[in-house]
PDB file of C-alpha atoms in Angstrom:
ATOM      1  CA  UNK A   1     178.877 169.704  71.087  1.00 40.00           C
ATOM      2  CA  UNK A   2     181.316 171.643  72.977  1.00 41.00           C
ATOM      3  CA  UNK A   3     180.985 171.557  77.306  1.00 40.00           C
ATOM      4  CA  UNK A   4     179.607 174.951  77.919  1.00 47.00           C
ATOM      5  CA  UNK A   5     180.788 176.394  81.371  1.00 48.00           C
ATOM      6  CA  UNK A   6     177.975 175.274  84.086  1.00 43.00           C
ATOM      7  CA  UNK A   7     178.865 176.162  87.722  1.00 42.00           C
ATOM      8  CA  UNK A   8     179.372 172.788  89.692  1.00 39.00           C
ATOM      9  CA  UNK A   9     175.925 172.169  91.858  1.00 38.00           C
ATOM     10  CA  UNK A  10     175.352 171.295  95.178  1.00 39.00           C
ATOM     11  CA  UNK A  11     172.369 171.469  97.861  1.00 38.00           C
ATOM     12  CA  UNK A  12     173.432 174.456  99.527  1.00 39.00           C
ATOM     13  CA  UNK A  13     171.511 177.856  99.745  1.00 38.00           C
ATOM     14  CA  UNK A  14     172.185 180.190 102.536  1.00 38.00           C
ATOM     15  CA  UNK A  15     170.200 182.732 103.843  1.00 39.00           C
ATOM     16  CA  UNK A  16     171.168 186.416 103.895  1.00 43.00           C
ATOM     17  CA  UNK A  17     169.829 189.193 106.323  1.00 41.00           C
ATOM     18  CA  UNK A  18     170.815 192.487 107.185  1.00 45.00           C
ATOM     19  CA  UNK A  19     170.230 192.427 110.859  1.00 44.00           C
ATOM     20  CA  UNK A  20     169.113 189.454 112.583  1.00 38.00           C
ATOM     21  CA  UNK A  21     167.425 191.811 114.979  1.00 42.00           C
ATOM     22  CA  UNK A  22     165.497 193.331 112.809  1.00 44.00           C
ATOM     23  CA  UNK A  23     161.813 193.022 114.064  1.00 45.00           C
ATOM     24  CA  UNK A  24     160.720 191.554 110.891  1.00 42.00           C
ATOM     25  CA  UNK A  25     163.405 189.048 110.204  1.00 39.00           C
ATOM     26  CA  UNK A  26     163.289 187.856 114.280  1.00 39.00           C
ATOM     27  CA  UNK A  27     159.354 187.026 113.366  1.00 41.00           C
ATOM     28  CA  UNK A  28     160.346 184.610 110.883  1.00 39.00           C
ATOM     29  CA  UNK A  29     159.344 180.812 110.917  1.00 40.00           C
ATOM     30  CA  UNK A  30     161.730 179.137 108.660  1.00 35.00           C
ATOM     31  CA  UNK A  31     160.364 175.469 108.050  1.00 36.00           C
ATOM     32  CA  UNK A  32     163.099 172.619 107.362  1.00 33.00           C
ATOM     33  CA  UNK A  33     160.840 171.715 104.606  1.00 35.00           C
ATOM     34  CA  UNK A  34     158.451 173.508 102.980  1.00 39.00           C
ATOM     35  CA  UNK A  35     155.830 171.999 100.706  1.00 39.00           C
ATOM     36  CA  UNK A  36     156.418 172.684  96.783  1.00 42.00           C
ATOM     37  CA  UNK A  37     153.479 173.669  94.644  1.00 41.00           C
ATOM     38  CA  UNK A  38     155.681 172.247  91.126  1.00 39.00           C
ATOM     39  CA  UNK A  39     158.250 169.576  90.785  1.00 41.00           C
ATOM     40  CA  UNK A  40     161.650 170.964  89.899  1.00 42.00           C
ATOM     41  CA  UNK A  41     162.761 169.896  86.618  1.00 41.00           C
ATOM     42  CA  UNK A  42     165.654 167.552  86.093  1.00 40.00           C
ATOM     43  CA  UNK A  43     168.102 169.494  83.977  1.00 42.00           C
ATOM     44  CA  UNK A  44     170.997 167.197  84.364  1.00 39.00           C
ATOM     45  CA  UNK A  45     171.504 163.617  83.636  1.00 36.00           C
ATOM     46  CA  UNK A  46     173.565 161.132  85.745  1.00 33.00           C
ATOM     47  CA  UNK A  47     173.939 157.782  84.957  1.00 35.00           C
ATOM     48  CA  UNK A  48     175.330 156.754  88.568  1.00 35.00           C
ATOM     49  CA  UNK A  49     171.749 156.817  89.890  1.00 35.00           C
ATOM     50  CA  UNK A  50     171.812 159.924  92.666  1.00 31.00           C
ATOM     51  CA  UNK A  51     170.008 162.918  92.867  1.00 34.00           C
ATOM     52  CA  UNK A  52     171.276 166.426  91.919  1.00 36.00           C
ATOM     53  CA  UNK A  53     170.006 167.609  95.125  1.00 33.00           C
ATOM     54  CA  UNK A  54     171.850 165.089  96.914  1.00 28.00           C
ATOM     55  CA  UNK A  55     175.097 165.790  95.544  1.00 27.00           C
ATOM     56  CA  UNK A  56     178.189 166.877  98.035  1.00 26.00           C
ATOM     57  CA  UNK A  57     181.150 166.857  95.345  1.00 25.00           C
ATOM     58  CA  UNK A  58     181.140 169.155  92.444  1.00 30.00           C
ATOM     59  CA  UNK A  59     180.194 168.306  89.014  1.00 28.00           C
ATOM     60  CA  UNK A  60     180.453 169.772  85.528  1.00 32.00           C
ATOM     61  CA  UNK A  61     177.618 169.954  82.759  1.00 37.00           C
ATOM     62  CA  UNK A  62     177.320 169.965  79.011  1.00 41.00           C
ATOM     63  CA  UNK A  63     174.993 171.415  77.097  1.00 44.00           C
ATOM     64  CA  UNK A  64     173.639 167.335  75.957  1.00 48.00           C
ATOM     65  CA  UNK A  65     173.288 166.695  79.509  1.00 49.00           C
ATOM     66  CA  UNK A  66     169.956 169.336  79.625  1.00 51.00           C
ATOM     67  CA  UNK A  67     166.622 167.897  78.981  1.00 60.00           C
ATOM     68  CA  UNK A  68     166.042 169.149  75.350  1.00 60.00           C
ATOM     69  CA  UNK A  69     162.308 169.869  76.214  1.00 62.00           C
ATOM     70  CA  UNK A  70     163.528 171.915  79.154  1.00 68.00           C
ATOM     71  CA  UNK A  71     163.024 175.687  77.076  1.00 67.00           C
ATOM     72  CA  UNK A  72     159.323 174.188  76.353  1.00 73.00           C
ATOM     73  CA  UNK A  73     158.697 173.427  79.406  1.00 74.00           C
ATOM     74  CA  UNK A  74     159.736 176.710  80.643  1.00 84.00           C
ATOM     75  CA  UNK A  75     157.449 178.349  78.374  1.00 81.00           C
ATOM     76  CA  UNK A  76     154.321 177.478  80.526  1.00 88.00           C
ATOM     77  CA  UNK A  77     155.671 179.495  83.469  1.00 95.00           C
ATOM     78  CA  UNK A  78     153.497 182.716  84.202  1.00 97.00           C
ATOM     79  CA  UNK A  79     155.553 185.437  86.283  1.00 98.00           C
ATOM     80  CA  UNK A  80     154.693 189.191  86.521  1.00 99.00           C
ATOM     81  CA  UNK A  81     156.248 192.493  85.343  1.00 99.00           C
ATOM     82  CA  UNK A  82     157.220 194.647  88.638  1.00 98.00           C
ATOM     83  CA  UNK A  83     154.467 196.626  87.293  1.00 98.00           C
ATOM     84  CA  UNK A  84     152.168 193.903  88.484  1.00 98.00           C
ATOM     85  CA  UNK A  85     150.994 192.860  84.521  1.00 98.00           C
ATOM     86  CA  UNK A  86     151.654 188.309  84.047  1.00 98.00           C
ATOM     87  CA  UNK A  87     153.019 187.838  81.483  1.00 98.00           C
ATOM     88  CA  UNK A  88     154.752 184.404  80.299  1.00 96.00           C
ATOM     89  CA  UNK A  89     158.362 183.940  80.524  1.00 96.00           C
ATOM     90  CA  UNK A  90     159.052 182.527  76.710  1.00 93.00           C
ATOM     91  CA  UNK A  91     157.273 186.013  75.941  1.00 95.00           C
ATOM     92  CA  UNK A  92     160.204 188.000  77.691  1.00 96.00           C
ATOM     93  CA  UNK A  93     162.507 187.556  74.661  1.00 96.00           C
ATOM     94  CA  UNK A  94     162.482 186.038  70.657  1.00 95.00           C
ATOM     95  CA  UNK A  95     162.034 182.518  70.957  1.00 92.00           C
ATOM     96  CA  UNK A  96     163.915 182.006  67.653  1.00 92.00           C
ATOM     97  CA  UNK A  97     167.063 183.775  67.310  1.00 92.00           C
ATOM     98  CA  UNK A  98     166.940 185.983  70.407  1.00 95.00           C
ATOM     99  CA  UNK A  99     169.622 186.075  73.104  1.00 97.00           C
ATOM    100  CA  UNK A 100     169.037 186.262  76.907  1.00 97.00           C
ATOM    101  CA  UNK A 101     170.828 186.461  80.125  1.00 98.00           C
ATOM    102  CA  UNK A 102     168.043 185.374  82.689  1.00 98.00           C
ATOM    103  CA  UNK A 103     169.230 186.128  85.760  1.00 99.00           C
ATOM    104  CA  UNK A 104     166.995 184.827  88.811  1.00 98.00           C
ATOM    105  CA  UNK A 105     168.058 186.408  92.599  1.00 97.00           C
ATOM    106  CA  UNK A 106     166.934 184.764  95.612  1.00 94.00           C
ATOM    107  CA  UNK A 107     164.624 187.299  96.783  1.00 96.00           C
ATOM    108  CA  UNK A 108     164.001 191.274  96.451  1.00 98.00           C
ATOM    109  CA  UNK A 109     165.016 191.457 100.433  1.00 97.00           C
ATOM    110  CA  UNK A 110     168.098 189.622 100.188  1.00 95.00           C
ATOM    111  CA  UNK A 111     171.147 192.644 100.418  1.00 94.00           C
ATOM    112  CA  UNK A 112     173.373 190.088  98.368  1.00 93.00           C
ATOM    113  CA  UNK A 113     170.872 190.487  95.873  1.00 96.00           C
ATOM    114  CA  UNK A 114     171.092 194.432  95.445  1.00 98.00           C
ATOM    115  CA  UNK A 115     174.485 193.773  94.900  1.00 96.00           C
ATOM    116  CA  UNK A 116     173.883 191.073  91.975  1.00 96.00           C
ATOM    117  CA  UNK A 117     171.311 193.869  90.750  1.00 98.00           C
ATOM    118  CA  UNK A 118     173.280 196.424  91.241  1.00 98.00           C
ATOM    119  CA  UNK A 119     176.475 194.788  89.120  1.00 97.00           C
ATOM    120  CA  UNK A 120     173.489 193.739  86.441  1.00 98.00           C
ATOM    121  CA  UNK A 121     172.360 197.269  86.240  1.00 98.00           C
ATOM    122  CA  UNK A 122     175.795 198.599  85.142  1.00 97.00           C
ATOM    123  CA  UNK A 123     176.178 196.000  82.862  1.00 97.00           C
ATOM    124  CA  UNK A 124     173.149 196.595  80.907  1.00 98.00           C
ATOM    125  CA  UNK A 125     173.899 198.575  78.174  1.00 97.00           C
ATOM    126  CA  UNK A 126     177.589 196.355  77.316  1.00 97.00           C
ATOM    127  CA  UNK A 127     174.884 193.595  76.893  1.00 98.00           C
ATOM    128  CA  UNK A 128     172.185 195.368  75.284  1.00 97.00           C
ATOM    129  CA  UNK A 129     174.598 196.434  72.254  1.00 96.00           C
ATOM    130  CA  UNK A 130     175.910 193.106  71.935  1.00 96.00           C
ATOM    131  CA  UNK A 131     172.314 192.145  70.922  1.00 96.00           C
ATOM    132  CA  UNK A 132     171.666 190.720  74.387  1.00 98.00           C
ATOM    133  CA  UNK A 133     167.928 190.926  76.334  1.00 98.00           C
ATOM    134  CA  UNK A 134     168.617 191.300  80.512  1.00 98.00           C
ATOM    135  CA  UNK A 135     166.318 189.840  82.423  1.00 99.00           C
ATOM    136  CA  UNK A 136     166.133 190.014  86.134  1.00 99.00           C
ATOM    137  CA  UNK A 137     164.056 187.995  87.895  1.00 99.00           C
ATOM    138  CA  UNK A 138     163.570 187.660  92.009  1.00 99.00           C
ATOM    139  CA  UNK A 139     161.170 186.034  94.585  1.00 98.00           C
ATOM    140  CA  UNK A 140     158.545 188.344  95.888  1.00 98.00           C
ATOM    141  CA  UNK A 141     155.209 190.100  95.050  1.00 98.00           C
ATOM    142  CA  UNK A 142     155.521 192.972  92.196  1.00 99.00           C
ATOM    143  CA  UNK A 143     155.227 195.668  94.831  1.00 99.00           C
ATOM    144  CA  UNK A 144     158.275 194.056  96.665  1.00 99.00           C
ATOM    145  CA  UNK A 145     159.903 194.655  93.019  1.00 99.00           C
ATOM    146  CA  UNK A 146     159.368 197.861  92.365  1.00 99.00           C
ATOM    147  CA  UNK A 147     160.660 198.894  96.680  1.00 99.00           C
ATOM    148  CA  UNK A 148     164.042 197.177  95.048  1.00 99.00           C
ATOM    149  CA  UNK A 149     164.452 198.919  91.281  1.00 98.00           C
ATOM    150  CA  UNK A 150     162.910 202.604  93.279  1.00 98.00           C
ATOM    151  CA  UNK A 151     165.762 202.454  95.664  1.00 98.00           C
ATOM    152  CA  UNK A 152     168.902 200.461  94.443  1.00 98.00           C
ATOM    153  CA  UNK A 153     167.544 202.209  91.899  1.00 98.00           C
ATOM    154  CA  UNK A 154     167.104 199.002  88.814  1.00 98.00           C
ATOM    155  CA  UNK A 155     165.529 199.504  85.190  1.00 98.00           C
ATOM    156  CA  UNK A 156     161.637 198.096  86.013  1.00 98.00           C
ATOM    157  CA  UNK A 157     161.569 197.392  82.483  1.00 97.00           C
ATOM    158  CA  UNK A 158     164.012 194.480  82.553  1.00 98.00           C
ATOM    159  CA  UNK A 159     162.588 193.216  86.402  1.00 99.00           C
ATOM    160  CA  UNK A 160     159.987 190.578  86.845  1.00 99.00           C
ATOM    161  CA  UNK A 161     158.580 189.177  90.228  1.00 99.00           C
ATOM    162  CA  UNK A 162     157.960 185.491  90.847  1.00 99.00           C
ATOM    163  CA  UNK A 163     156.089 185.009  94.100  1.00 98.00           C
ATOM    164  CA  UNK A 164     155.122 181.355  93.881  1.00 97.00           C
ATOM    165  CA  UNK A 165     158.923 180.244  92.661  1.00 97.00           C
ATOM    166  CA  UNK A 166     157.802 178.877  89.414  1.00 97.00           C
ATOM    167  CA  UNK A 167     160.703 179.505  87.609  1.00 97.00           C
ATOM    168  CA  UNK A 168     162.920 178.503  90.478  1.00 96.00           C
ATOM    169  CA  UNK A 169     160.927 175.340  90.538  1.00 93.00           C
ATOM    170  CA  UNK A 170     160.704 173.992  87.056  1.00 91.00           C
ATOM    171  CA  UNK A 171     164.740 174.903  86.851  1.00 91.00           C
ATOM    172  CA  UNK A 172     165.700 172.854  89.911  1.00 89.00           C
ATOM    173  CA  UNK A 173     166.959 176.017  91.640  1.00 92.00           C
ATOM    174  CA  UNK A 174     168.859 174.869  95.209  1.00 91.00           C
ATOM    175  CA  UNK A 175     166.236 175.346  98.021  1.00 92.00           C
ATOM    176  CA  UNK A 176     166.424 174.783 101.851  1.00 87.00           C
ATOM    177  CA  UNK A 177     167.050 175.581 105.676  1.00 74.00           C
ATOM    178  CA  UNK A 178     170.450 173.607 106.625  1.00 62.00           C
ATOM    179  CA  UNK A 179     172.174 174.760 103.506  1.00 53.00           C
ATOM    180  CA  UNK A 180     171.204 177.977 102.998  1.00 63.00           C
ATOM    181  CA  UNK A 181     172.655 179.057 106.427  1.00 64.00           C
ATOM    182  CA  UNK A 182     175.680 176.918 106.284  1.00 68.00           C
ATOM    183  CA  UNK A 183     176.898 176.515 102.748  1.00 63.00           C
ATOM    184  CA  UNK A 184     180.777 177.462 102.365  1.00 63.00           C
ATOM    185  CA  UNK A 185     179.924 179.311  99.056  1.00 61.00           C
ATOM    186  CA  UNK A 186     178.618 181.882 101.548  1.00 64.00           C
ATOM    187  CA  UNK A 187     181.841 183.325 102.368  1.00 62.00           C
ATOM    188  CA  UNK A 188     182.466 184.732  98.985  1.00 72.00           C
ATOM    189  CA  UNK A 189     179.861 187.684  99.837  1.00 68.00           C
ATOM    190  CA  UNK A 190     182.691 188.810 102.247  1.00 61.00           C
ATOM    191  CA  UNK A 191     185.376 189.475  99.637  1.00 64.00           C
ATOM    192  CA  UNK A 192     182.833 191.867  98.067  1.00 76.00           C
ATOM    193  CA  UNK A 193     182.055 193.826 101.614  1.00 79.00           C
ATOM    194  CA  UNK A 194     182.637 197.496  99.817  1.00 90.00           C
ATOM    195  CA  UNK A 195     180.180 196.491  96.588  1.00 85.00           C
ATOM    196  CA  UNK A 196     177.922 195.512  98.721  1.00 88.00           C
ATOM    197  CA  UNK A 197     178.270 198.119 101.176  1.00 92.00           C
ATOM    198  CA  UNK A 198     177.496 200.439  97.949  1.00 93.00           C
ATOM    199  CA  UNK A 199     174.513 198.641  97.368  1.00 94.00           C
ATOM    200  CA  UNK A 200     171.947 198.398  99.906  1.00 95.00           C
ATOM    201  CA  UNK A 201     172.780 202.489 100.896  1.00 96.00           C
ATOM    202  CA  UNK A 202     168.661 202.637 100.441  1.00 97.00           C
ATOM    203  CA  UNK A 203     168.117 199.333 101.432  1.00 98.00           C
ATOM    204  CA  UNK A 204     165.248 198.452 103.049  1.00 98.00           C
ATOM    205  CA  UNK A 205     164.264 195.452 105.058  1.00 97.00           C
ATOM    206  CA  UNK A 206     160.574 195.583 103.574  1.00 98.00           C
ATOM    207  CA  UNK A 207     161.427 194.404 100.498  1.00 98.00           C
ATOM    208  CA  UNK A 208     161.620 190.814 102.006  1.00 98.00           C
ATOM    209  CA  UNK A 209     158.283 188.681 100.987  1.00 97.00           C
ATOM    210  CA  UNK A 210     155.695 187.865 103.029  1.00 96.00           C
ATOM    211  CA  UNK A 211     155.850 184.562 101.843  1.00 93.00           C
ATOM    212  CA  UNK A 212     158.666 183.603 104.731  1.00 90.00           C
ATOM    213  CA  UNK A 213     159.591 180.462 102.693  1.00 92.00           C
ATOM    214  CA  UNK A 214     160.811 182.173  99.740  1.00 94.00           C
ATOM    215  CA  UNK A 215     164.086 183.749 101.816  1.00 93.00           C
ATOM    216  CA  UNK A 216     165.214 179.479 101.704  1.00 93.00           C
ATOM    217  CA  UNK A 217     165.494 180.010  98.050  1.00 95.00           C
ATOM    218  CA  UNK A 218     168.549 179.986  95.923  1.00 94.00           C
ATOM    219  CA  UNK A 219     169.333 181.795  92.581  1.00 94.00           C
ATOM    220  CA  UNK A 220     171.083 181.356  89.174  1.00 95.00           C
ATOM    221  CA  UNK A 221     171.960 182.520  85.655  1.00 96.00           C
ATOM    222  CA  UNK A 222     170.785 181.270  82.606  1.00 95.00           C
ATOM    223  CA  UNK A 223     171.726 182.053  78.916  1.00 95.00           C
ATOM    224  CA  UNK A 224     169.358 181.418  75.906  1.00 94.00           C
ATOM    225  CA  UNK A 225     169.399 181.985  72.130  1.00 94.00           C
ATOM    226  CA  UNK A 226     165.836 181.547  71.442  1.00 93.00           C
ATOM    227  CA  UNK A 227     164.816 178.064  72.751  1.00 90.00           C
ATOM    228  CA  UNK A 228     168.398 176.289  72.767  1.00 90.00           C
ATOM    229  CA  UNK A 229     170.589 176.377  76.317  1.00 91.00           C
ATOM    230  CA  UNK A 230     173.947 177.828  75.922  1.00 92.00           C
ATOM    231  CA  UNK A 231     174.755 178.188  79.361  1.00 93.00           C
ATOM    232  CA  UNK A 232     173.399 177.216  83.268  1.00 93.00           C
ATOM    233  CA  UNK A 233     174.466 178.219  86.649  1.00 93.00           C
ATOM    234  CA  UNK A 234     172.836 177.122  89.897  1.00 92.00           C
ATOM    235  CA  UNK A 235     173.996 179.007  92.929  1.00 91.00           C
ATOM    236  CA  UNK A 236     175.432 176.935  95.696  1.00 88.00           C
ATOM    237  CA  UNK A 237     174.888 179.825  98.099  1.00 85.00           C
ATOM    238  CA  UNK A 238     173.782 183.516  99.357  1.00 87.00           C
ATOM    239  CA  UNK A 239     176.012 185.838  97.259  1.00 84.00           C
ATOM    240  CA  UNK A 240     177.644 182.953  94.931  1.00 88.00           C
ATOM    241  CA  UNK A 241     176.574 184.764  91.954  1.00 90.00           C
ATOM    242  CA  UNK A 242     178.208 183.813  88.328  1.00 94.00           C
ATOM    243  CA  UNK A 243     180.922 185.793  87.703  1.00 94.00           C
ATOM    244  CA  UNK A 244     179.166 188.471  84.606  1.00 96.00           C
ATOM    245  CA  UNK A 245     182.541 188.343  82.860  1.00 95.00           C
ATOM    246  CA  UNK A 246     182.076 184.981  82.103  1.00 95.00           C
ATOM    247  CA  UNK A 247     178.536 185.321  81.113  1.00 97.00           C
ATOM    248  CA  UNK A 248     178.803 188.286  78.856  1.00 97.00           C
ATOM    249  CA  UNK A 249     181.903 186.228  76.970  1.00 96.00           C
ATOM    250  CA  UNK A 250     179.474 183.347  76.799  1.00 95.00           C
ATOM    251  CA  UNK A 251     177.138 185.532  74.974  1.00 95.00           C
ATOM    252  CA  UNK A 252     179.493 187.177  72.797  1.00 91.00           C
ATOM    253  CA  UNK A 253     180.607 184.012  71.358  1.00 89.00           C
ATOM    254  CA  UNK A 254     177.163 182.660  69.979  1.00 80.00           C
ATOM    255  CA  UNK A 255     177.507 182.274  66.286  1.00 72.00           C
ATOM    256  CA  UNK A 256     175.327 185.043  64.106  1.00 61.00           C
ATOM    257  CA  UNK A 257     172.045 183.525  63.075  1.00 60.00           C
TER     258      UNK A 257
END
């Protein structure tokens, strides 16, 4: 099977505010470790005996190298619609031939975020009539949803809320204090000042959970056609989203059913 383009992975997952004097962001405890409800799921295999979440150097990924129950496992995951409805994620597109860009942000507070939604939003219809399901999901209540797709403004219909990290979890989604303030990937966000400027003008600080340990979590982009893995993409840090480019050619080169 051919290597499919996988972002390289590492442990790091800073944090993105848009003020750190903002009243509610100054209020925050951030715990070095916070307990997990679910055990992340190994996607990648290494034969050399260390843990993904350990790793420092980069690293490259095939599509063999993904736990072939991993879409299964996935299916068990209950999330909810940003109109507050649960619904499963397996549900959220056609497990046989369907294609999907799942797209998971960090949180609905984060301003890098309402960028990535932002770009997502413009590039919904190219997607949609090459055949292609968007789905956006982010950490945060339903109500902290809708605050994000009222004012960026984002299609509601394509935006699902995961306040317990589910998916996050069972994907192996990069997590954590240290690295999600001080991960080099970081700096990309600044090369993208004006788009981002753009996209938090209604911005508001509320959005954030209340859930303070969910602003420690990192993001991704997945692409399925129906239960089979055609592409992965762990963020290393805040604002190190995968380029949609190389996404949408990803999708556009899946062979007709």
């Amino acid at each position: 099977m051919a290597t499919l383009p996988s972002q390289n992975l590492q442990s790091g997952r800073p944090l993105c505010f848009p003020s750190l004097n903002s009243p509610k962001v100054s209020s925050l405890k951030f715990p070095i470790f916070s307990p997990r409800k679910l055990k992340p799921l190994e996607l990648f295999t290494r034969s050399d005996g260390f843990s993904n979440s350990r790793l420092v150097g980069r690293a490259s990924a095939s599509a063999s190298e993904f736990k072939a129950d991993m879409p299964e496992i996935l299916g068990d995951v209950s999330i909810f619609t940003a109109a507050g409805q649960p619904v499963l994620l397996k549900d959220l597109w056609d497990q046989n031939q369907g294609i999907a860009v799942v797209a998971l942000l960090r949180h609905f507070g984060c301003p890098c975020c309402w960028e990535l939604a932002s770009e997502l939003k413009e590039a919904k219809a190219r997607f949609e009539a090459a055949g292609v399901k968007l789905i956006a999901i982010g950490v945060g209540t339903p109500n902290k949803a809708r605050m994000l797709a009222e004012r960026l403004p984002f299609p509601m219909d394509c935006l699902y809320a995961d306040p317990e990290r589910k998916a996050y979890d069972m994907l192996g989604l990069n997590y954590g204090f240290g690295p999600t303030f001080f991960n080099p990937a970081s700096t990309k966000v600044f090369s993208r000042f004006e788009s981002l400027r753009k996209a938090v003008k209604n911005y508001t600080v509320e959005a954030t959970p209340d859930e303070t340990s969910g602003v420690l979590q990192q993001g991704g982009m997945f692409v399925f056609k129906g239960k089979q893995l055609l592409y992965a993409r762990k963020d290393e840090g805040t604002g190190d989203h995968a380029p949609l480019h190389e996404v949408f050619d990803i999708c556009c080169k899946v062979p007709a059913s």
